[in-house]
Tab-separated table of C-alpha atoms in Angstrom:
chain	number	residue	atom	x	y	z
A	245	MET	CA	-45.656	-30.538	20.274
A	246	ARG	CA	-47.282	-30.873	16.833
A	247	ALA	CA	-48.490	-27.285	17.020
A	248	LEU	CA	-45.007	-26.156	18.037
A	249	SER	CA	-43.441	-28.129	15.178
A	250	GLY	CA	-45.859	-26.559	12.719
A	251	LEU	CA	-45.081	-23.117	14.102
A	252	ASN	CA	-41.346	-23.730	13.746
A	253	ARG	CA	-41.830	-24.751	10.119
A	254	LEU	CA	-43.988	-21.718	9.446
A	255	ILE	CA	-41.362	-19.452	10.985
A	256	GLY	CA	-38.577	-21.191	9.076
A	257	PHE	CA	-40.268	-21.055	5.687
A	258	GLY	CA	-41.471	-17.550	6.518
A	259	LEU	CA	-37.964	-16.303	7.202
A	260	SER	CA	-36.748	-17.774	3.923
A	261	MET	CA	-39.502	-16.319	1.800
A	262	ALA	CA	-39.451	-12.975	3.620
A	263	ALA	CA	-35.708	-12.686	3.053
A	264	LEU	CA	-36.092	-13.402	-0.670
A	265	ALA	CA	-39.004	-10.998	-1.017
A	266	ALA	CA	-37.207	-8.279	0.935
A	267	ALA	CA	-34.044	-8.641	-1.140
A	268	ALA	CA	-36.002	-8.432	-4.396
A	269	LEU	CA	-38.026	-5.434	-3.203
A	270	VAL	CA	-35.007	-3.574	-1.852
A	271	ALA	CA	-33.301	-3.970	-5.231
A	272	ILE	CA	-36.154	-2.195	-7.065
A	273	PRO	CA	-35.363	1.430	-6.104
A	274	TRP	CA	-31.700	0.890	-6.970
A	275	MET	CA	-32.665	-0.482	-10.391
A	276	VAL	CA	-35.010	2.456	-11.019
A	277	ARG	CA	-32.308	4.883	-9.878
A	278	ALA	CA	-29.549	3.162	-11.854
A	279	SER	CA	-31.311	2.938	-15.220
A	280	GLY	CA	-34.640	4.839	-14.971
A	281	PRO	CA	-38.355	3.907	-14.748
A	282	GLU	CA	-38.657	2.905	-18.405
A	283	ALA	CA	-35.664	0.593	-18.150
A	284	PHE	CA	-37.143	-0.948	-15.011
A	285	GLY	CA	-40.321	-1.608	-16.985
A	286	MET	CA	-38.246	-3.564	-19.512
A	287	ILE	CA	-36.690	-5.611	-16.692
A	288	VAL	CA	-40.134	-6.548	-15.389
A	289	LEU	CA	-41.283	-7.345	-18.929
A	290	GLY	CA	-38.374	-9.766	-19.307
A	291	GLN	CA	-39.005	-11.238	-15.871
A	292	ASN	CA	-42.596	-11.972	-16.832
A	293	PHE	CA	-41.450	-14.019	-19.805
A	294	GLY	CA	-38.793	-15.625	-17.635
A	295	ALA	CA	-41.383	-16.566	-15.030
A	296	ILE	CA	-43.225	-18.562	-17.680
A	297	GLY	CA	-39.961	-20.218	-18.634
A	298	ALA	CA	-39.221	-21.036	-14.998
A	299	MET	CA	-42.506	-22.911	-14.764
A	300	VAL	CA	-41.596	-24.923	-17.862
A	301	VAL	CA	-38.198	-25.778	-16.384
A	302	ALA	CA	-39.720	-26.671	-12.992
A	303	TYR	CA	-42.077	-29.016	-14.875
A	304	GLY	CA	-44.728	-29.249	-12.168
A	305	TRP	CA	-42.567	-30.482	-9.290
A	306	GLY	CA	-43.323	-27.364	-7.278
A	307	ILE	CA	-47.003	-28.368	-7.073
A	308	ALA	CA	-47.004	-32.175	-6.972
A	309	GLY	CA	-43.507	-32.718	-5.582
A	310	PRO	CA	-44.033	-31.808	-1.895
A	311	ALA	CA	-46.871	-34.318	-1.469
A	312	GLU	CA	-44.833	-37.120	-3.047
A	313	ILE	CA	-41.796	-36.300	-0.900
A	314	ALA	CA	-43.930	-36.059	2.262
A	315	ARG	CA	-45.355	-39.582	1.886
A	316	GLY	CA	-42.424	-41.243	0.099
A	317	THR	CA	-39.573	-43.529	1.146
A	318	THR	CA	-35.915	-42.526	0.966
A	319	GLU	CA	-35.542	-44.469	-2.287
A	320	SER	CA	-38.601	-42.965	-3.948
A	321	ARG	CA	-37.598	-39.480	-2.789
A	322	LEU	CA	-34.160	-39.883	-4.338
A	323	ALA	CA	-35.661	-41.154	-7.594
A	324	GLU	CA	-38.105	-38.243	-7.643
A	325	PHE	CA	-35.328	-35.708	-7.155
A	326	LEU	CA	-33.022	-37.255	-9.764
A	327	ALA	CA	-35.861	-37.373	-12.280
A	328	SER	CA	-36.480	-33.684	-11.680
A	329	VAL	CA	-32.800	-32.840	-12.178
A	330	LYS	CA	-32.666	-34.779	-15.443
A	331	VAL	CA	-35.713	-32.980	-16.841
A	332	ARG	CA	-34.913	-29.497	-15.544
A	333	VAL	CA	-31.288	-29.400	-16.683
A	334	PHE	CA	-32.356	-30.569	-20.151
A	335	LEU	CA	-35.000	-27.836	-20.433
A	336	LEU	CA	-32.979	-24.939	-19.009
A	337	GLY	CA	-30.957	-23.924	-22.080
A	338	PRO	CA	-33.672	-23.974	-24.757
A	339	VAL	CA	-36.219	-22.306	-22.480
A	340	ALA	CA	-33.812	-19.516	-21.508
A	341	VAL	CA	-33.075	-18.755	-25.169
A	342	LEU	CA	-36.755	-18.711	-26.162
A	343	THR	CA	-37.881	-16.483	-23.291
A	344	ALA	CA	-35.052	-14.021	-23.894
A	345	ALA	CA	-35.950	-13.836	-27.588
A	346	ALA	CA	-39.631	-13.241	-26.805
A	347	ALA	CA	-38.777	-10.466	-24.344
A	348	MET	CA	-36.495	-8.796	-26.880
A	349	LEU	CA	-39.211	-8.817	-29.530
A	350	LEU	CA	-41.663	-6.943	-27.304
A	351	ALA	CA	-39.168	-4.632	-25.619
A	352	THR	CA	-39.706	-0.960	-26.418
A	353	GLY	CA	-36.565	0.309	-24.692
A	354	ARG	CA	-33.561	-1.468	-23.189
A	355	VAL	CA	-33.518	-4.755	-25.090
A	356	ASP	CA	-30.526	-6.017	-23.111
A	357	LEU	CA	-32.323	-5.580	-19.783
A	358	ALA	CA	-35.401	-7.384	-21.090
A	359	ALA	CA	-33.287	-10.321	-22.303
A	360	VAL	CA	-31.149	-10.688	-19.177
A	361	GLY	CA	-34.194	-10.181	-16.959
A	362	ALA	CA	-35.857	-13.076	-18.771
A	363	VAL	CA	-32.862	-15.411	-18.442
A	364	VAL	CA	-32.368	-14.675	-14.738
A	365	ALA	CA	-36.086	-15.201	-14.104
A	366	VAL	CA	-35.882	-18.659	-15.715
A	367	LEU	CA	-33.281	-19.861	-13.191
A	368	PRO	CA	-35.705	-20.267	-10.232
A	369	GLY	CA	-37.077	-23.241	-12.171
A	370	LEU	CA	-34.007	-25.103	-10.896
A	371	THR	CA	-35.013	-24.677	-7.253
A	372	SER	CA	-35.253	-27.723	-5.000
A	373	ASN	CA	-37.430	-25.949	-2.429
A	374	TRP	CA	-40.244	-28.446	-3.054
A	375	VAL	CA	-38.034	-31.175	-1.563
A	376	PHE	CA	-37.481	-29.187	1.629
A	377	ILE	CA	-41.195	-28.355	1.806
A	378	GLY	CA	-42.093	-32.039	1.586
A	379	LEU	CA	-39.486	-32.934	4.209
A	380	GLY	CA	-40.489	-30.061	6.475
A	381	ARG	CA	-36.876	-28.763	6.610
A	382	PRO	CA	-37.174	-24.966	6.287
A	383	PHE	CA	-33.864	-24.088	7.911
A	384	VAL	CA	-31.905	-26.299	5.524
A	385	LEU	CA	-33.691	-24.499	2.695
A	386	MET	CA	-32.578	-21.216	4.211
A	387	LEU	CA	-28.927	-22.267	4.386
A	388	THR	CA	-28.651	-23.893	0.967
A	389	GLU	CA	-30.887	-21.692	-1.204
A	390	THR	CA	-32.027	-18.524	0.540
A	391	LEU	CA	-28.684	-17.270	1.847
A	392	PRO	CA	-26.832	-17.549	-1.503
A	393	ARG	CA	-29.662	-15.802	-3.354
A	394	VAL	CA	-29.922	-12.962	-0.840
A	395	ALA	CA	-26.143	-12.555	-0.587
A	396	PHE	CA	-25.627	-12.158	-4.327
A	397	THR	CA	-28.635	-9.829	-4.610
A	398	VAL	CA	-26.942	-7.615	-2.018
A	399	VAL	CA	-23.737	-7.743	-4.073
A	400	GLY	CA	-25.746	-6.483	-7.042
A	401	ILE	CA	-27.280	-3.673	-4.984
A	402	VAL	CA	-23.831	-2.573	-3.829
A	403	ALA	CA	-22.652	-2.589	-7.443
A	404	MET	CA	-25.575	-0.383	-8.529
A	405	GLU	CA	-25.025	1.947	-5.571
A	406	THR	CA	-21.451	2.472	-6.730
A	407	GLY	CA	-22.524	3.432	-10.247
A	408	SER	CA	-23.142	0.186	-12.127
A	409	ASP	CA	-26.069	-0.278	-14.496
A	410	ALA	CA	-29.124	-2.324	-13.484
A	411	LEU	CA	-27.812	-5.005	-15.849
A	412	ILE	CA	-25.015	-5.775	-13.374
A	413	GLY	CA	-27.517	-6.144	-10.548
A	414	LEU	CA	-29.464	-8.682	-12.611
A	415	ILE	CA	-26.341	-10.681	-13.413
A	416	TRP	CA	-25.410	-10.981	-9.740
A	417	GLN	CA	-28.926	-12.235	-8.968
A	418	GLY	CA	-28.431	-14.936	-11.590
A	419	VAL	CA	-25.133	-15.992	-10.028
A	420	GLY	CA	-26.887	-16.377	-6.678
A	421	LEU	CA	-29.539	-18.624	-8.209
A	422	LEU	CA	-26.936	-20.926	-9.750
A	423	VAL	CA	-24.981	-21.179	-6.498
A	424	ALA	CA	-28.225	-22.006	-4.665
A	425	PHE	CA	-29.003	-24.817	-7.128
A	426	VAL	CA	-25.586	-26.408	-6.620
A	427	ALA	CA	-25.700	-26.104	-2.822
A	428	SER	CA	-29.233	-27.474	-2.418
A	429	SER	CA	-28.592	-30.356	-4.843
A	430	TRP	CA	-25.474	-31.341	-2.908
A	431	TRP	CA	-27.440	-31.446	0.355
A	432	VAL	CA	-30.334	-33.453	-1.098
A	433	LEU	CA	-28.035	-36.070	-2.635
A	434	ARG	CA	-26.212	-36.527	0.665
A	435	ALA	CA	-29.447	-36.679	2.684
A	436	PHE	CA	-30.976	-39.319	0.382
A	437	ASP	CA	-27.785	-41.413	0.464
A	438	TYR	CA	-27.011	-41.043	-3.224
A	439	ARG	CA	-24.426	-43.644	-4.271
A	440	HIS	CA	-25.244	-46.092	-7.014
A	441	VAL	CA	-28.298	-44.606	-8.739
A	442	GLY	CA	-27.373	-42.111	-11.427
A	443	LEU	CA	-29.215	-40.087	-14.008
A	444	ALA	CA	-28.475	-42.731	-16.638
A	445	ALA	CA	-30.480	-45.299	-14.641
A	446	LEU	CA	-33.634	-43.193	-14.759
A	447	PRO	CA	-36.402	-43.740	-17.309
A	448	PRO	CA	-35.774	-42.105	-20.701
A	449	LEU	CA	-36.272	-38.369	-20.872
A	450	ARG	CA	-39.253	-38.795	-23.187
A	451	THR	CA	-40.966	-40.997	-20.591
A	452	LEU	CA	-40.389	-38.489	-17.805
A	453	LEU	CA	-41.674	-35.611	-19.921
A	454	ARG	CA	-44.826	-37.574	-20.752
A	455	ASP	CA	-45.539	-38.821	-17.235
A	456	TYR	CA	-45.252	-35.384	-15.612
A	457	ARG	CA	-47.052	-33.415	-18.330
A	458	HIS	CA	-50.165	-32.498	-16.298
A	459	GLY	CA	-48.063	-30.865	-13.609
A	460	VAL	CA	-46.195	-28.689	-16.063
A	461	ALA	CA	-49.431	-27.790	-17.863
A	462	SER	CA	-50.808	-26.436	-14.608
A	463	ASN	CA	-47.541	-24.699	-13.750
A	464	VAL	CA	-47.137	-23.049	-17.134
A	465	GLY	CA	-50.796	-22.089	-17.213
A	466	SER	CA	-50.500	-20.362	-13.852
A	467	SER	CA	-47.364	-18.583	-14.976
A	468	LEU	CA	-49.038	-17.429	-18.181
A	469	PHE	CA	-51.961	-16.150	-16.157
A	470	VAL	CA	-49.558	-14.067	-14.080
A	471	ALA	CA	-47.279	-12.914	-16.898
A	472	LEU	CA	-49.717	-12.156	-19.739
A	473	PRO	CA	-51.362	-9.069	-18.189
A	474	LEU	CA	-48.117	-7.066	-18.250
A	475	VAL	CA	-47.518	-8.073	-21.861
A	476	LEU	CA	-51.067	-7.063	-22.793
A	477	VAL	CA	-50.778	-3.737	-20.959
A	478	THR	CA	-47.461	-3.064	-22.726
A	479	VAL	CA	-49.172	-3.532	-26.092
A	480	VAL	CA	-52.572	-1.828	-25.591
A	481	ALA	CA	-51.770	0.786	-22.915
A	482	PRO	CA	-48.020	1.534	-22.924
A	483	ALA	CA	-48.496	4.727	-20.891
A	484	ALA	CA	-49.843	2.650	-17.991
A	485	GLN	CA	-47.081	0.040	-18.215
A	486	PRO	CA	-44.585	1.473	-15.669
A	487	VAL	CA	-47.247	1.842	-12.950
A	488	PHE	CA	-48.735	-1.575	-13.696
A	489	ALA	CA	-45.241	-3.114	-13.691
A	490	LEU	CA	-44.592	-1.686	-10.213
A	491	VAL	CA	-47.911	-2.979	-8.845
A	492	ASP	CA	-47.295	-6.341	-10.498
A	493	LYS	CA	-43.852	-6.561	-8.896
A	494	LEU	CA	-45.114	-5.770	-5.379
A	495	GLU	CA	-48.004	-8.209	-5.720
A	496	ARG	CA	-45.633	-11.008	-6.742
A	497	GLN	CA	-43.280	-10.364	-3.858
A	498	ALA	CA	-46.215	-10.251	-1.443
A	499	LEU	CA	-47.288	-13.674	-2.713
A	500	VAL	CA	-43.740	-14.924	-2.183
A	501	ALA	CA	-43.975	-13.708	1.410
A	502	LEU	CA	-47.238	-15.664	1.818
A	503	VAL	CA	-45.809	-18.882	0.368
A	504	PRO	CA	-44.634	-20.202	3.793
A	505	VAL	CA	-48.231	-20.658	4.905
A	506	VAL	CA	-48.960	-22.765	1.828
A	507	SER	CA	-45.627	-24.577	2.197
A	508	VAL	CA	-46.481	-25.819	5.690
A	509	LEU	CA	-49.929	-26.934	4.532
A	510	GLN	CA	-48.467	-28.754	1.505
A	511	GLY	CA	-46.743	-31.192	3.814
A	512	TRP	CA	-49.428	-31.229	6.532
A	513	VAL	CA	-52.487	-32.188	4.462
A	514	PRO	CA	-51.098	-35.263	2.580
A	515	ARG	CA	-49.516	-36.786	5.711
A	516	ALA	CA	-52.963	-37.657	7.126
A	517	ALA	CA	-54.389	-41.125	6.431
A	518	ASP	CA	-57.606	-39.397	5.340
A	519	PRO	CA	-56.715	-35.799	4.429
A	520	ALA	CA	-60.331	-34.643	3.965
A	521	SER	CA	-60.634	-33.148	7.449
A	522	ARG	CA	-57.423	-31.181	7.082
A	523	ALA	CA	-58.382	-30.102	3.565
A	524	ARG	CA	-61.693	-28.685	4.849
A	525	LYS	CA	-59.805	-26.628	7.401
A	526	VAL	CA	-57.621	-25.273	4.608
A	527	VAL	CA	-60.659	-24.298	2.523
A	528	ILE	CA	-62.188	-22.329	5.406
A	529	GLY	CA	-58.991	-20.900	6.862
A	530	ALA	CA	-57.601	-19.788	3.506
A	531	SER	CA	-60.859	-18.009	2.648
A	532	ILE	CA	-60.656	-15.968	5.846
A	533	GLY	CA	-56.978	-15.281	5.229
A	534	SER	CA	-57.597	-14.110	1.668
A	535	VAL	CA	-60.154	-11.539	2.830
A	536	LEU	CA	-57.739	-10.176	5.433
A	537	ILE	CA	-54.942	-10.021	2.856
A	538	ALA	CA	-57.140	-8.088	0.426
A	539	LEU	CA	-58.123	-5.579	3.117
A	540	VAL	CA	-54.584	-4.987	4.374
A	541	ALA	CA	-53.083	-4.631	0.885
A	542	GLY	CA	-55.915	-2.446	-0.370
A	543	LEU	CA	-55.882	-0.075	2.601
A	544	TRP	CA	-52.142	0.202	3.241
A	545	GLY	CA	-50.522	-0.622	-0.092
A	546	GLN	CA	-50.070	2.975	-1.251
A	547	TRP	CA	-47.012	3.735	0.887
A	548	PRO	CA	-44.811	0.767	-0.122
A	549	LEU	CA	-45.658	1.370	-3.781
A	550	HIS	CA	-44.609	5.012	-3.461
A	551	VAL	CA	-41.333	4.014	-1.796
A	552	LEU	CA	-40.568	1.210	-4.252
A	553	GLY	CA	-41.241	3.541	-7.163
A	554	ASP	CA	-38.634	5.932	-5.734
A	555	GLY	CA	-41.286	8.671	-5.733
A	556	GLN	CA	-41.456	8.567	-9.538
A	557	LEU	CA	-44.288	6.018	-9.740
A	558	THR	CA	-47.301	6.435	-7.432
A	559	PRO	CA	-50.447	4.399	-8.263
A	560	SER	CA	-53.889	5.846	-7.526
A	561	ALA	CA	-56.139	4.625	-4.699
A	562	ASP	CA	-58.371	2.555	-6.996
A	563	VAL	CA	-55.334	0.754	-8.421
A	564	VAL	CA	-54.098	-0.050	-4.907
A	565	ALA	CA	-57.535	-1.334	-3.845
A	566	LEU	CA	-57.764	-3.600	-6.886
A	567	MET	CA	-54.239	-4.833	-6.204
A	568	GLY	CA	-55.492	-5.953	-2.787
A	569	VAL	CA	-58.391	-7.852	-4.357
A	570	VAL	CA	-56.080	-9.592	-6.835
A	571	LEU	CA	-53.623	-10.488	-4.072
A	572	GLY	CA	-56.336	-11.985	-1.850
A	573	LEU	CA	-57.861	-14.027	-4.674
A	574	SER	CA	-54.425	-15.212	-5.815
A	575	PHE	CA	-53.596	-16.500	-2.343
A	576	TYR	CA	-56.846	-18.461	-2.111
A	577	VAL	CA	-56.414	-20.003	-5.563
A	578	ILE	CA	-52.836	-21.067	-4.740
A	579	ALA	CA	-53.854	-22.516	-1.374
A	580	LEU	CA	-56.584	-24.663	-2.952
A	581	ALA	CA	-54.313	-25.839	-5.763
A	582	HIS	CA	-51.188	-26.707	-3.805
A	583	THR	CA	-52.717	-28.183	-0.659
A	584	VAL	CA	-56.013	-29.779	-1.704
A	585	LEU	CA	-55.971	-30.548	-5.429
A	586	ALA	CA	-52.308	-31.628	-5.382
A	587	THR	CA	-52.978	-33.951	-2.432
A	588	TYR	CA	-55.819	-35.621	-4.349
A	589	ARG	CA	-53.692	-35.663	-7.530
A	590	GLU	CA	-56.229	-33.598	-9.473
A	591	MET	CA	-53.519	-32.154	-11.718
A	592	ARG	CA	-55.606	-32.383	-14.877
A	593	ALA	CA	-58.501	-30.472	-13.298
A	594	LEU	CA	-56.017	-27.955	-11.948
A	595	ALA	CA	-54.586	-27.362	-15.411
A	596	MET	CA	-58.055	-27.043	-16.937
A	597	SER	CA	-59.204	-24.454	-14.381
A	598	THR	CA	-56.123	-22.377	-15.107
A	599	PHE	CA	-56.674	-22.606	-18.867
A	600	ILE	CA	-60.314	-21.513	-18.649
A	601	GLY	CA	-59.474	-18.682	-16.257
A	602	THR	CA	-56.763	-17.434	-18.604
A	603	VAL	CA	-59.078	-17.502	-21.631
A	604	VAL	CA	-61.616	-15.428	-19.695
A	605	MET	CA	-58.995	-13.032	-18.340
A	606	ILE	CA	-57.285	-12.058	-21.607
A	607	PRO	CA	-60.137	-10.050	-23.208
A	608	LEU	CA	-61.051	-8.528	-19.838
A	609	VAL	CA	-57.501	-7.239	-19.358
A	610	VAL	CA	-57.235	-5.948	-22.937
A	611	VAL	CA	-60.487	-3.982	-22.750
A	612	GLY	CA	-59.899	-2.852	-19.182
A	613	ALA	CA	-56.346	-1.655	-19.826
A	614	TYR	CA	-57.327	0.142	-23.033
A	615	TYR	CA	-60.083	2.168	-21.381
A	616	LEU	CA	-59.009	2.358	-17.724
A	617	GLY	CA	-55.261	1.737	-17.705
A	618	ALA	CA	-53.753	-0.141	-14.770
A	619	ALA	CA	-57.040	-0.231	-12.829
A	620	GLY	CA	-58.885	-1.842	-15.728
A	621	ALA	CA	-56.160	-4.437	-16.186
A	622	LEU	CA	-56.312	-5.384	-12.496
A	623	ALA	CA	-60.099	-5.697	-12.680
A	624	GLY	CA	-59.683	-8.094	-15.612
A	625	ILE	CA	-57.204	-10.191	-13.634
A	626	ALA	CA	-59.663	-10.363	-10.740
A	627	GLY	CA	-62.341	-11.649	-13.123
A	628	GLY	CA	-60.088	-14.450	-14.327
A	629	LEU	CA	-59.156	-15.372	-10.750
A	630	LEU	CA	-62.822	-15.642	-9.793
A	631	VAL	CA	-63.338	-18.151	-12.602
A	632	ARG	CA	-60.323	-20.206	-11.495
A	633	MET	CA	-61.450	-20.128	-7.877
A	634	SER	CA	-64.976	-21.260	-8.735
A	635	ILE	CA	-63.758	-24.266	-10.727
A	636	LYS	CA	-61.291	-25.268	-8.002
A	637	LEU	CA	-64.003	-25.086	-5.345
A	638	VAL	CA	-66.225	-27.413	-7.388
A	639	VAL	CA	-63.381	-29.926	-7.806
A	640	THR	CA	-62.446	-29.575	-4.129
A	641	SER	CA	-66.008	-30.347	-3.075
A	642	ARG	CA	-65.980	-33.489	-5.214
A	643	CYS	CA	-62.646	-34.603	-3.733
A	644	LEU	CA	-63.796	-34.140	-0.150
A	645	GLN	CA	-66.930	-36.207	-0.752
A	646	GLY	CA	-65.005	-39.082	-2.334
A	647	PRO	CA	-62.475	-41.624	-1.028
A	648	PRO	CA	-59.017	-40.543	0.162
A	649	PRO	CA	-56.189	-40.594	-2.399
A	650	VAL	CA	-54.575	-44.004	-2.810
A	651	ASN	CA	-51.082	-44.007	-1.375
A	652	ASP	CA	-49.675	-46.762	-3.570
A	653	MET	CA	-49.175	-44.803	-6.768
A	654	VAL	CA	-46.021	-45.960	-8.548
A	655	LEU	CA	-43.989	-42.963	-9.568
A	656	PRO	CA	-42.444	-43.098	-13.023
A	657	SER	CA	-38.963	-43.014	-11.464
A	658	GLU	CA	-39.627	-45.759	-8.910
A	659	GLU	CA	-38.921	-48.517	-11.403
A	660	ILE	CA	-35.201	-47.976	-10.729
A	661	VAL	CA	-35.238	-48.530	-6.941
């Protein structure tokens, strides 16, 4: 029965993530067709800045939140969710403005697409999917978040098909994200029996920002690691930017499609009294999975890239192979971070590994992109991922040899229950 339950969760989360990835990928050719390859490059540039902003808004709950929800009481879960709402709503406006401004400064074409792309990409920071991951409720996630997002993406595609600019497609995606936030929040508040505890009863905003700082440092660091390469390629090798932007987009959506595996493990590992045994299985299983992912993406990634580029952007074989390597390494790094290090509350070590990996990656991407274009940039990303993976494996080994995480940690928001 446990295996069947785990399979059901995997299927449920898989359907959600696959639907989101498919909707985003299907929209790409329409955006390219509606406004051109260069304009699409500006959209992706804005989305990269927005992705960083989304991690700031999410403030680390996507990594640490599922474990706390999985082992928490109804009261502590409610407090955790309300604390997240208080922080995320406060951060949304300023972060959206800053990311849009940054995208506009670097945009070399359609400034409006870069700005709106950034703002829309910030909105996923409002997601409550970490609550559903911790609860193991994938089908509720599908109803409250996935369906609104997919539905409004389809509305945007229809608008572009009938002659609208890619800007309209982006706006409809943003509407879907806002509807999803409202719907999922309504469900969570009802499920956790929200009545008398309000946002005003939570600790001060300054306290919440301080207490959750390590989570956001890791989140923002990871987002910077993902977003910076496109910015660097735009600056040092603008001719390679459209192809790199397409590869970057497919790689991100492929990772979204792989998230369900990590989502199931995020709730499975911390539920054990001593999670070390389960964590070891994750370390071994994820390593095998990452190799398979790299092989599949590297050998068969050419066709989807050609289709998504609407025949106007077709990466070379070496670029596709390196994309596979980056995708496999990215999956392994995420699996270690979200299932093992988050369970053992090693958020500071997680943030440090990301920082060091980013520092190593930046010069590698700059030099690689300047001399080798998209292929060189991908090789630089792979180098940074290897550094991150090595540090995480060292920390993981230390965690597995030590005592299990103490389950009596008092959350900052639990003083109100």
